[in-house]
PDB file of C-alpha atoms in Angstrom:
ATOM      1  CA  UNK A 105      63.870 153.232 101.271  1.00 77.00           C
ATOM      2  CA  UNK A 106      64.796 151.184  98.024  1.00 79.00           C
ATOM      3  CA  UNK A 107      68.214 149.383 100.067  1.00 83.00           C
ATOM      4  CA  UNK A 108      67.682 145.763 100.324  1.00 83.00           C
ATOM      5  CA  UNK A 109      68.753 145.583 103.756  1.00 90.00           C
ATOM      6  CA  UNK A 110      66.147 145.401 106.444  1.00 93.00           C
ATOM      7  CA  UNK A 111      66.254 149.209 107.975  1.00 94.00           C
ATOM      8  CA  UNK A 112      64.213 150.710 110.749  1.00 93.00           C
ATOM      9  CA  UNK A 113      64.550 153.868 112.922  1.00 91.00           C
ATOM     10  CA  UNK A 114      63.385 153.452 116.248  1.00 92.00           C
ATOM     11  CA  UNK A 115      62.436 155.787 119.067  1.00 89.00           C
ATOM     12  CA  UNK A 116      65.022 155.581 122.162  1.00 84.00           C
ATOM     13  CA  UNK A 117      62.793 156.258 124.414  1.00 84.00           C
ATOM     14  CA  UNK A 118      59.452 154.581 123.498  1.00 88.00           C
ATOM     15  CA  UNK A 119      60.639 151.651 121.089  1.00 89.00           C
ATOM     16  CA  UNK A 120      58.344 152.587 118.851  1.00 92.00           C
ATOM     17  CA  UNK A 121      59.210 152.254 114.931  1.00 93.00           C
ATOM     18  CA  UNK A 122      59.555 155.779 113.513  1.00 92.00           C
ATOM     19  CA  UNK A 123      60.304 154.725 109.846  1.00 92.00           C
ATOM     20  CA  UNK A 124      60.543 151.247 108.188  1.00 94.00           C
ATOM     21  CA  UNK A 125      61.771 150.845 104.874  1.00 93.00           C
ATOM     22  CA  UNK A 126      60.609 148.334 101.653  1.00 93.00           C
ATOM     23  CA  UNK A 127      62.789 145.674 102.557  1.00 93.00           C
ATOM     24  CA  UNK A 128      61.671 145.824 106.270  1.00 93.00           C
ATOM     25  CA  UNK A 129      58.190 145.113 105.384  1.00 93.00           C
ATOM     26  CA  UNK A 130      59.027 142.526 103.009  1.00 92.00           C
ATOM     27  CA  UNK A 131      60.899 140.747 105.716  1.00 93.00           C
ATOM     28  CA  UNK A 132      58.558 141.337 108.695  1.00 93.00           C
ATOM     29  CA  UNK A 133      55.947 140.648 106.544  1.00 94.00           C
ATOM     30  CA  UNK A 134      53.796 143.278 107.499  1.00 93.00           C
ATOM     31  CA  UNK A 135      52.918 146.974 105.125  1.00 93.00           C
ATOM     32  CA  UNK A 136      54.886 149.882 105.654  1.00 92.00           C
ATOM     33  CA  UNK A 137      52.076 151.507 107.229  1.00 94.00           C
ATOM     34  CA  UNK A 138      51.387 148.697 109.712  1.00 94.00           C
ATOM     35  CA  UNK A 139      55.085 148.525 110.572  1.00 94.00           C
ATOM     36  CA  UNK A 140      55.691 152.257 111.282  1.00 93.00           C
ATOM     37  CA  UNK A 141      52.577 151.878 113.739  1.00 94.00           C
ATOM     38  CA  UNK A 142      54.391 149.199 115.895  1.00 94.00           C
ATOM     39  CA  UNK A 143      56.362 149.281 118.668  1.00 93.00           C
ATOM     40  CA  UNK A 144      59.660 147.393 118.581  1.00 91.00           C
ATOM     41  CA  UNK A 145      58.565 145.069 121.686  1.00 90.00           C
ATOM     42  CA  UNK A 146      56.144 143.529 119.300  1.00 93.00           C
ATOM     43  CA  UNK A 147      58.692 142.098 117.155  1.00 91.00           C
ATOM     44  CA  UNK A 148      61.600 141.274 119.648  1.00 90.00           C
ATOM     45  CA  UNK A 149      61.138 138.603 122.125  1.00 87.00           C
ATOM     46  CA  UNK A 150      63.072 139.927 124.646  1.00 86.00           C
ATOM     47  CA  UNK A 151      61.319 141.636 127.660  1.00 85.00           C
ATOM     48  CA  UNK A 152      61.153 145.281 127.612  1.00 83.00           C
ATOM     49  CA  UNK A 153      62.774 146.170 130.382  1.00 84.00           C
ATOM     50  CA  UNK A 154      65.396 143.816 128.038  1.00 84.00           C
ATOM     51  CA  UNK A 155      64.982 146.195 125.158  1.00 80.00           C
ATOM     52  CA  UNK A 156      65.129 149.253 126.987  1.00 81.00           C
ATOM     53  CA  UNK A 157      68.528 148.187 128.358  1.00 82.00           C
ATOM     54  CA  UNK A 158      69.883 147.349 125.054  1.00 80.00           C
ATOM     55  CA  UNK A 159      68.636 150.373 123.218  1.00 78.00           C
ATOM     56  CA  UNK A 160      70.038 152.459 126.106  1.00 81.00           C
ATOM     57  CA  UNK A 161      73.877 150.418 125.214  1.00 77.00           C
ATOM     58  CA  UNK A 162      73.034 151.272 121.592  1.00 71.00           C
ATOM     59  CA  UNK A 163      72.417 155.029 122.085  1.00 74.00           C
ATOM     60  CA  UNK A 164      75.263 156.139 124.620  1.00 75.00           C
ATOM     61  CA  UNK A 165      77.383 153.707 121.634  1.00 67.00           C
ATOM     62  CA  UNK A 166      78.524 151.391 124.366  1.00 74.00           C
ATOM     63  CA  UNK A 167      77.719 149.270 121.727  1.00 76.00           C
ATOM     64  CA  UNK A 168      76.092 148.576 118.431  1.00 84.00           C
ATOM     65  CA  UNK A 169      75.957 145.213 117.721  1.00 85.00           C
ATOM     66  CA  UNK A 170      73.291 142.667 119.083  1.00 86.00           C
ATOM     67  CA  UNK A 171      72.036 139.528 118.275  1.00 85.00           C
ATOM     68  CA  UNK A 172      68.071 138.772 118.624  1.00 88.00           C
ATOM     69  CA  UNK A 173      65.183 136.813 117.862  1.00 89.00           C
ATOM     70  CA  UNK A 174      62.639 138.761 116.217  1.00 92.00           C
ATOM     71  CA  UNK A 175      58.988 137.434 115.317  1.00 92.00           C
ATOM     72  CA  UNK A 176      57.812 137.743 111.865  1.00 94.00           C
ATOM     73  CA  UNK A 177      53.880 138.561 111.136  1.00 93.00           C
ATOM     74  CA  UNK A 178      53.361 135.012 110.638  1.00 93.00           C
ATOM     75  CA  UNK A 179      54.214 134.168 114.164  1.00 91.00           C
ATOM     76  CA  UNK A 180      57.604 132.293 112.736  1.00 92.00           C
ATOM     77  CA  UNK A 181      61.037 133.733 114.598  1.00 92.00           C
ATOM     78  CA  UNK A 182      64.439 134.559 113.121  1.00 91.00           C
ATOM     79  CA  UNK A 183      67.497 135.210 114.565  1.00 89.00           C
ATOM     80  CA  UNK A 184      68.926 138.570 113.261  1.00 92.00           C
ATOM     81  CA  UNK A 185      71.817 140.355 113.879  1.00 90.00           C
ATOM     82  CA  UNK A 186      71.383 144.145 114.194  1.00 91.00           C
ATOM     83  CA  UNK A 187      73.573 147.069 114.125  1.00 91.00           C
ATOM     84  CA  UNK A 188      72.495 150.058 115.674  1.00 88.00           C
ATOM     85  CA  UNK A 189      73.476 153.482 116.184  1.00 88.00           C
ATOM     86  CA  UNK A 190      72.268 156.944 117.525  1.00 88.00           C
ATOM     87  CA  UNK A 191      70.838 159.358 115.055  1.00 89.00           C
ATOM     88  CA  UNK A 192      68.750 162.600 115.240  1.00 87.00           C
ATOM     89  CA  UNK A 193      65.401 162.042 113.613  1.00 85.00           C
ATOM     90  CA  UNK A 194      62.232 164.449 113.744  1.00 82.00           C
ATOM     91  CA  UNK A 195      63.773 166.449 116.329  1.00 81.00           C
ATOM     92  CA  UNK A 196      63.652 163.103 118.385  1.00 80.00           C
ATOM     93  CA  UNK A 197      66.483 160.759 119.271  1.00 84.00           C
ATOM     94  CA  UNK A 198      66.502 157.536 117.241  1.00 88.00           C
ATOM     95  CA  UNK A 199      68.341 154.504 116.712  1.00 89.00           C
ATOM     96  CA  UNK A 200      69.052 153.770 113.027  1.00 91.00           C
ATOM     97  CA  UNK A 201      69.146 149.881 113.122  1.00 91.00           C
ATOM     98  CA  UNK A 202      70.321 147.861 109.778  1.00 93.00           C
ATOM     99  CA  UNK A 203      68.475 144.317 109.992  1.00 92.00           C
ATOM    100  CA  UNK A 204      70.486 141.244 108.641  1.00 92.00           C
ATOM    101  CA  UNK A 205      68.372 137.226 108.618  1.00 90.00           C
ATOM    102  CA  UNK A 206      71.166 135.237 110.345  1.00 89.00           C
ATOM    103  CA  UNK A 207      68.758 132.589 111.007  1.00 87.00           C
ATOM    104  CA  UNK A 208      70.210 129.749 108.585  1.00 84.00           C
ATOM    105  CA  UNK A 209      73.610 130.750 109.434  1.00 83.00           C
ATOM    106  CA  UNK A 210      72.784 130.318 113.185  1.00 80.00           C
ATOM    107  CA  UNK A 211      71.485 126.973 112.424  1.00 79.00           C
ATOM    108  CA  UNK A 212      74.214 125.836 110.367  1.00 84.00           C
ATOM    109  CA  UNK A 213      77.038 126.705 112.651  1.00 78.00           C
ATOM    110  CA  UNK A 214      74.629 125.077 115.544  1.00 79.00           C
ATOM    111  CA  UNK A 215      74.916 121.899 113.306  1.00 83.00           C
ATOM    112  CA  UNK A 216      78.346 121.731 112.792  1.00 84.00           C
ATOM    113  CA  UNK A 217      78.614 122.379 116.661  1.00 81.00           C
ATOM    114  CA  UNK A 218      76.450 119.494 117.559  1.00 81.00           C
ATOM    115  CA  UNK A 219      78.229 117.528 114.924  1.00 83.00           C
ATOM    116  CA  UNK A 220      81.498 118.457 116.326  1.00 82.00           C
ATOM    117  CA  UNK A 221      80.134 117.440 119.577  1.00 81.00           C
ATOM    118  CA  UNK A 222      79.056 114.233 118.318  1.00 82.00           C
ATOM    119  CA  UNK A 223      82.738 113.794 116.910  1.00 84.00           C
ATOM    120  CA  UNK A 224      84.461 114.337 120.190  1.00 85.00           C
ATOM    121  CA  UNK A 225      81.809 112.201 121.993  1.00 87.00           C
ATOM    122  CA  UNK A 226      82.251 109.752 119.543  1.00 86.00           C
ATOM    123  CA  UNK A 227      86.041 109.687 119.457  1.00 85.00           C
ATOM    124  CA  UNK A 228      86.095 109.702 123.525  1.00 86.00           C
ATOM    125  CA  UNK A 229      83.892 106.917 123.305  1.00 87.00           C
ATOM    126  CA  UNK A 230      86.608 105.100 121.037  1.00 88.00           C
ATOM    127  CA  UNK A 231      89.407 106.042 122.812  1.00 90.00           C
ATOM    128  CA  UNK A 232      87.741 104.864 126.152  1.00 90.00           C
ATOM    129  CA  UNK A 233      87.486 101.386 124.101  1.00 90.00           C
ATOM    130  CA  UNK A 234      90.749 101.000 123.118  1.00 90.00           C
ATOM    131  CA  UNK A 235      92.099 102.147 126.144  1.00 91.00           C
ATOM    132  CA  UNK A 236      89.787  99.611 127.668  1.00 91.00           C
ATOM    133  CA  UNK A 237      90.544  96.708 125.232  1.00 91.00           C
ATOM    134  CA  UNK A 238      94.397  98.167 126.121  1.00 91.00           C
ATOM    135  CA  UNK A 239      94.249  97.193 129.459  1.00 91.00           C
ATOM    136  CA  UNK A 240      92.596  94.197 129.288  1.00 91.00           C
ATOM    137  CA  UNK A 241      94.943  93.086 126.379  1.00 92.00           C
ATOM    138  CA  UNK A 242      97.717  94.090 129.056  1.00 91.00           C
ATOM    139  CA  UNK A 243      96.415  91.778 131.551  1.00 90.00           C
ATOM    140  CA  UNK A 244      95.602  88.970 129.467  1.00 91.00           C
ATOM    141  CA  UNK A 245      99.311  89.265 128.000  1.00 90.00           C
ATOM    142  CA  UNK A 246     100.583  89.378 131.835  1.00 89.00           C
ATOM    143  CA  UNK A 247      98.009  86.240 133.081  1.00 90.00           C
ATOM    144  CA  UNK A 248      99.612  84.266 129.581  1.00 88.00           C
ATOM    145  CA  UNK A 249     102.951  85.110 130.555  1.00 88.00           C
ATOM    146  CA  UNK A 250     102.263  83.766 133.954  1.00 88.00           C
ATOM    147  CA  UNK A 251     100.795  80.604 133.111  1.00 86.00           C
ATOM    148  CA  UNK A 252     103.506  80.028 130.447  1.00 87.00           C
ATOM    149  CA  UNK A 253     106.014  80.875 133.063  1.00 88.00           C
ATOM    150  CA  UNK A 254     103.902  77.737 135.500  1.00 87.00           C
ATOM    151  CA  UNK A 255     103.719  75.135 132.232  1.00 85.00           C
ATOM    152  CA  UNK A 256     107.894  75.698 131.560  1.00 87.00           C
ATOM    153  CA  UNK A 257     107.941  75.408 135.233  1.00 88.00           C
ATOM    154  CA  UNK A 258     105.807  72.439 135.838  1.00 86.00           C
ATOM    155  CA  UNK A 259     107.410  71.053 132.226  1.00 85.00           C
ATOM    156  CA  UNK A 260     110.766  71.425 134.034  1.00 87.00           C
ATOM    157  CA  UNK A 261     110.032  69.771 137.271  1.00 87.00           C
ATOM    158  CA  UNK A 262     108.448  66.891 135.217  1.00 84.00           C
ATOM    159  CA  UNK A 263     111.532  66.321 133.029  1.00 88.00           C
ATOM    160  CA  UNK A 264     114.134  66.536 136.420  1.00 89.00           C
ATOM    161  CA  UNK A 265     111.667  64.387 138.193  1.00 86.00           C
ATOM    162  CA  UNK A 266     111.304  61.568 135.240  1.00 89.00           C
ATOM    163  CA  UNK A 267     115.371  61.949 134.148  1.00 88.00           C
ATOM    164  CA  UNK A 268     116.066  61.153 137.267  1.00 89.00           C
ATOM    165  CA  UNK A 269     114.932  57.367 136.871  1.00 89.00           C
ATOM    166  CA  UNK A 270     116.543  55.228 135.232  1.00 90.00           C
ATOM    167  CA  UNK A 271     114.050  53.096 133.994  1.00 92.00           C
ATOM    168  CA  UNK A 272     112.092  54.303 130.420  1.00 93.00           C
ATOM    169  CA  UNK A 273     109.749  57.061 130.850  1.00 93.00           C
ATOM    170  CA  UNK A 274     107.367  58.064 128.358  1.00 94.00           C
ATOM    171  CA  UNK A 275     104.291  59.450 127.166  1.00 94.00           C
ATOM    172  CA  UNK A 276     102.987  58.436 123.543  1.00 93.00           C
ATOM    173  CA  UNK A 277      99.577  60.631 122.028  1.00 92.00           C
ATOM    174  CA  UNK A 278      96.768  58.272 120.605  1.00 89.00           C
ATOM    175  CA  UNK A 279      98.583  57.767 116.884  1.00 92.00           C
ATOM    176  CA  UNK A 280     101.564  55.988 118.725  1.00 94.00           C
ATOM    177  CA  UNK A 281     103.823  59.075 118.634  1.00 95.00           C
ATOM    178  CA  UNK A 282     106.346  60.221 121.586  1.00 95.00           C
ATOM    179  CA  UNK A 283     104.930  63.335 123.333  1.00 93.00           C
ATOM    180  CA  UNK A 284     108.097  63.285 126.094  1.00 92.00           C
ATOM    181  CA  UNK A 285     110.892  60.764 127.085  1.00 94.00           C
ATOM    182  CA  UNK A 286     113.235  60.719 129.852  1.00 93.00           C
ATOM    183  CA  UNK A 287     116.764  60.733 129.457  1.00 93.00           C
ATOM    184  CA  UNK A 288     116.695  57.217 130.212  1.00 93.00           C
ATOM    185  CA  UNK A 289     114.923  56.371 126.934  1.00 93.00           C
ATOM    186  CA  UNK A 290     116.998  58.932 124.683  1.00 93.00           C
ATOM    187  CA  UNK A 291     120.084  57.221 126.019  1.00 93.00           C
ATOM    188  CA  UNK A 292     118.830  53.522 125.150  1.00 91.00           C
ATOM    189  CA  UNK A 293     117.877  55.047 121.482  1.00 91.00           C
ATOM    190  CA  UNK A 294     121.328  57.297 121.416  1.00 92.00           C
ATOM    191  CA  UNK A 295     119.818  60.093 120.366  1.00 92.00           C
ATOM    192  CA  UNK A 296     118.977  63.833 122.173  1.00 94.00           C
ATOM    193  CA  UNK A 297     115.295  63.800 123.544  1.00 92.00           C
ATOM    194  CA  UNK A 298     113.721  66.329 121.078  1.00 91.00           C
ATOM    195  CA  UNK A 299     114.809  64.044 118.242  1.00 93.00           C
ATOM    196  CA  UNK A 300     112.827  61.655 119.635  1.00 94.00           C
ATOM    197  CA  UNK A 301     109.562  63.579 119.932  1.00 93.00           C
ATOM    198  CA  UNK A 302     107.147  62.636 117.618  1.00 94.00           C
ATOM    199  CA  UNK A 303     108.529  59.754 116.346  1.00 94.00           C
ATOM    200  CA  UNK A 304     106.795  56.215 116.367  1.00 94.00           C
ATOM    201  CA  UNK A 305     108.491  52.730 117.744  1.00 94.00           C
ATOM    202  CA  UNK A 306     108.770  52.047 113.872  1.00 94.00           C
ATOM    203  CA  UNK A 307     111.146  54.496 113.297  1.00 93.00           C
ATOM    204  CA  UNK A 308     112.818  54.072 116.192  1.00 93.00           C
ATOM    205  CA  UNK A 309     112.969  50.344 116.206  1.00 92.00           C
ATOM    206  CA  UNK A 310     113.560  46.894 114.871  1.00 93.00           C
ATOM    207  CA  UNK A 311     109.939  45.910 112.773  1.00 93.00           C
ATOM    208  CA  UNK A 312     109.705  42.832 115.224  1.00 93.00           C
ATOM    209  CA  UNK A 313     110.435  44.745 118.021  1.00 92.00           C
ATOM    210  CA  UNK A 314     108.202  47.788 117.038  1.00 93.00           C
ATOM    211  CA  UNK A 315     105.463  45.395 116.656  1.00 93.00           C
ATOM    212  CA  UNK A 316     106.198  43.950 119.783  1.00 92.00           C
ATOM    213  CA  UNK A 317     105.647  47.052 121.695  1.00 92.00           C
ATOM    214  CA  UNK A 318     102.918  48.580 119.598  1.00 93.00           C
ATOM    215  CA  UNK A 319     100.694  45.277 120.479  1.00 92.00           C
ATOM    216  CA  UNK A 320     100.724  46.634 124.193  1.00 92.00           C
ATOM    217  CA  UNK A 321      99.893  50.272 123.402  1.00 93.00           C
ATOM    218  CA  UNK A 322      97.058  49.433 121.412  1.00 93.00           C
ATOM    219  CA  UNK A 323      95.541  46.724 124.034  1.00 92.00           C
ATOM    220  CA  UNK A 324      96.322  49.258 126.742  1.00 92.00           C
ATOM    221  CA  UNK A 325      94.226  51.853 124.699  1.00 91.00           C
ATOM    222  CA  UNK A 326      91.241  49.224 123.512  1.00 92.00           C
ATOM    223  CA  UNK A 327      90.910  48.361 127.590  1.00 92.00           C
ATOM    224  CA  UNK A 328      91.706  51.570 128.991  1.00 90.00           C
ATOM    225  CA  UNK A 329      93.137  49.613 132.051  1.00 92.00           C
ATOM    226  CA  UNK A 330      96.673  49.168 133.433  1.00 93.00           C
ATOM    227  CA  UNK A 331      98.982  46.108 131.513  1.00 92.00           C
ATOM    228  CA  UNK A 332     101.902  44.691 132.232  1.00 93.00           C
ATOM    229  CA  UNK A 333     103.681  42.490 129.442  1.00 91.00           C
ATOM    230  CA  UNK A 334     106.889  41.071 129.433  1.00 92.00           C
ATOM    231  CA  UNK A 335     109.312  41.750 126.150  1.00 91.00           C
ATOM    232  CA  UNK A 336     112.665  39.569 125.312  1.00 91.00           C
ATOM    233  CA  UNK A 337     114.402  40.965 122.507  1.00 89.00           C
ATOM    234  CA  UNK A 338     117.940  40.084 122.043  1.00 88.00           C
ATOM    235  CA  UNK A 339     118.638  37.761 125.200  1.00 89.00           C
ATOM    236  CA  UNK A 340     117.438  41.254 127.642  1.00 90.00           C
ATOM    237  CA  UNK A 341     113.816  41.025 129.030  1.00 92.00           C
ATOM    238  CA  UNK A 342     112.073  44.137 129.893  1.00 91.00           C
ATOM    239  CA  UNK A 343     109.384  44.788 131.946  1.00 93.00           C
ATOM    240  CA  UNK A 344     106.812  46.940 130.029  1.00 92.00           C
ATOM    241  CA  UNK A 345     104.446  49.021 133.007  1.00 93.00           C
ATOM    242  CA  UNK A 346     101.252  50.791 130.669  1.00 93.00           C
ATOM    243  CA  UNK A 347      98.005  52.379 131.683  1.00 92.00           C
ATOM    244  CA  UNK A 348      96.215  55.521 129.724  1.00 92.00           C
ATOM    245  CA  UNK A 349      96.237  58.949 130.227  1.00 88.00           C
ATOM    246  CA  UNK A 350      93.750  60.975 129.064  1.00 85.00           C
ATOM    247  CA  UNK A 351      94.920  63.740 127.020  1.00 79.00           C
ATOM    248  CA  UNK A 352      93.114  66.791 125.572  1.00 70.00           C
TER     249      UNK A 352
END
């Protein structure tokens, strides 16, 4: 009667509570008295055809371990875990049950379930991303190497197409500089054609001469219209053919 654990003795045939101890009324929050008048349907929430199948499992010890929710006098449920097993009581056949509150347990482990559950969730979630941003990264790496593939192509054709003339081909950017030359040009300056390539006329050229061709370039890019000028320089004339190109 004095144990701390919650203990009752139940009739197998009726449900009803034969004997309740201290610790049984402190937990069900009823008296002794009150307790021992009860029937065990009262405080589990199963049905009772429910209980009577359980407390038939319990008494032929098919088994002796169950997990319920039982009601407390305040209307409040706990989950409980409850070990029974067949005793002779009275002259009457009784389950001895031994009562443990599993209730915060129950909700702790649900907890770390749903926060397990989130974690998985959350990591497929990620992983989906990645494999996501994967994919696309694998495109947009296979659409680059494409287009690079077109530009050395098209950069390629350009340079066979313009070496193949044997007048000077070139592009300058806005500040004067060479973007490309033919092979033309890099012959008339004796040097390669990536040498050339970013240079200006002034350090590729005479002053005089530099500022002879310069004077075109920046008229052609003040009118944005087509020129043609006329250069001597050292008894050759040249023929200088400009117009703009817009560039981005």
């Amino acid at each position: 009667n004095q144990h701390g654990a919650v203990m009752l003795l139940i009739d197998n045939g009726t449900g009803a509570i034969l004997y309740a101890n201290e610790a049984a009324a402190t937990f069900y929050g009823y008296s002794k008295q009150r307790l021992e008048a009860m029937n065990i349907s009262q405080i589990n929430t199963l049905s009772p055809e429910q209980i009577a199948a359980e407390m038939q499992a319990a008494a032929t010890d098919h088994r002796n371990f169950f997990l319920f929710q039982h009601r407390l006098a305040d209307g409040s449920l706990r989950t409980v875990e409850v070990y029974s097993y067949p005793v002779p009581y009275d002259n009457k056949q009784a389950l001895f049950s031994i009562i443990h509150d599993v209730t915060d347990k129950m909700q702790l482990q649900q907890r770390q379930s749903q926060l397990t559950d989130g974690i998985f969730i959350c990591s497929g979630v990620v992983i989906a991303v990645l494999l996501v941003l994967v994919i696309l990264l694998a495109r947009s790496r296979r659409k680059a190497k494409q287009e690079h593939w077109q530009i050395e192509n098209l950069n390629l054709l350009r340079q066979t197409y313009i070496d193949a003339d044997n007048n000077f081909v070139y592009l300058k950017d806005r500040h004067l500089n060479y973007v490309f030359v033919n092979q033309a040009l890099a012959g008339f300056y004796e040097q390669p054609a990536k040498k050339i390539i970013g240079q200006n006329d002034f350090t590729l050229n005479p002053p005089e001469l530099a500022r002879r061709i310069n004077q075109t370039d920046l008229k052609v890019l003040a009118q944005r219209e087509l020129i043609v000028n006329e250069i001597r320089w050292k008894g050759q004339i040249y023929i200088e053919t400009k117009f703009p190109v817009r560039m981005n």
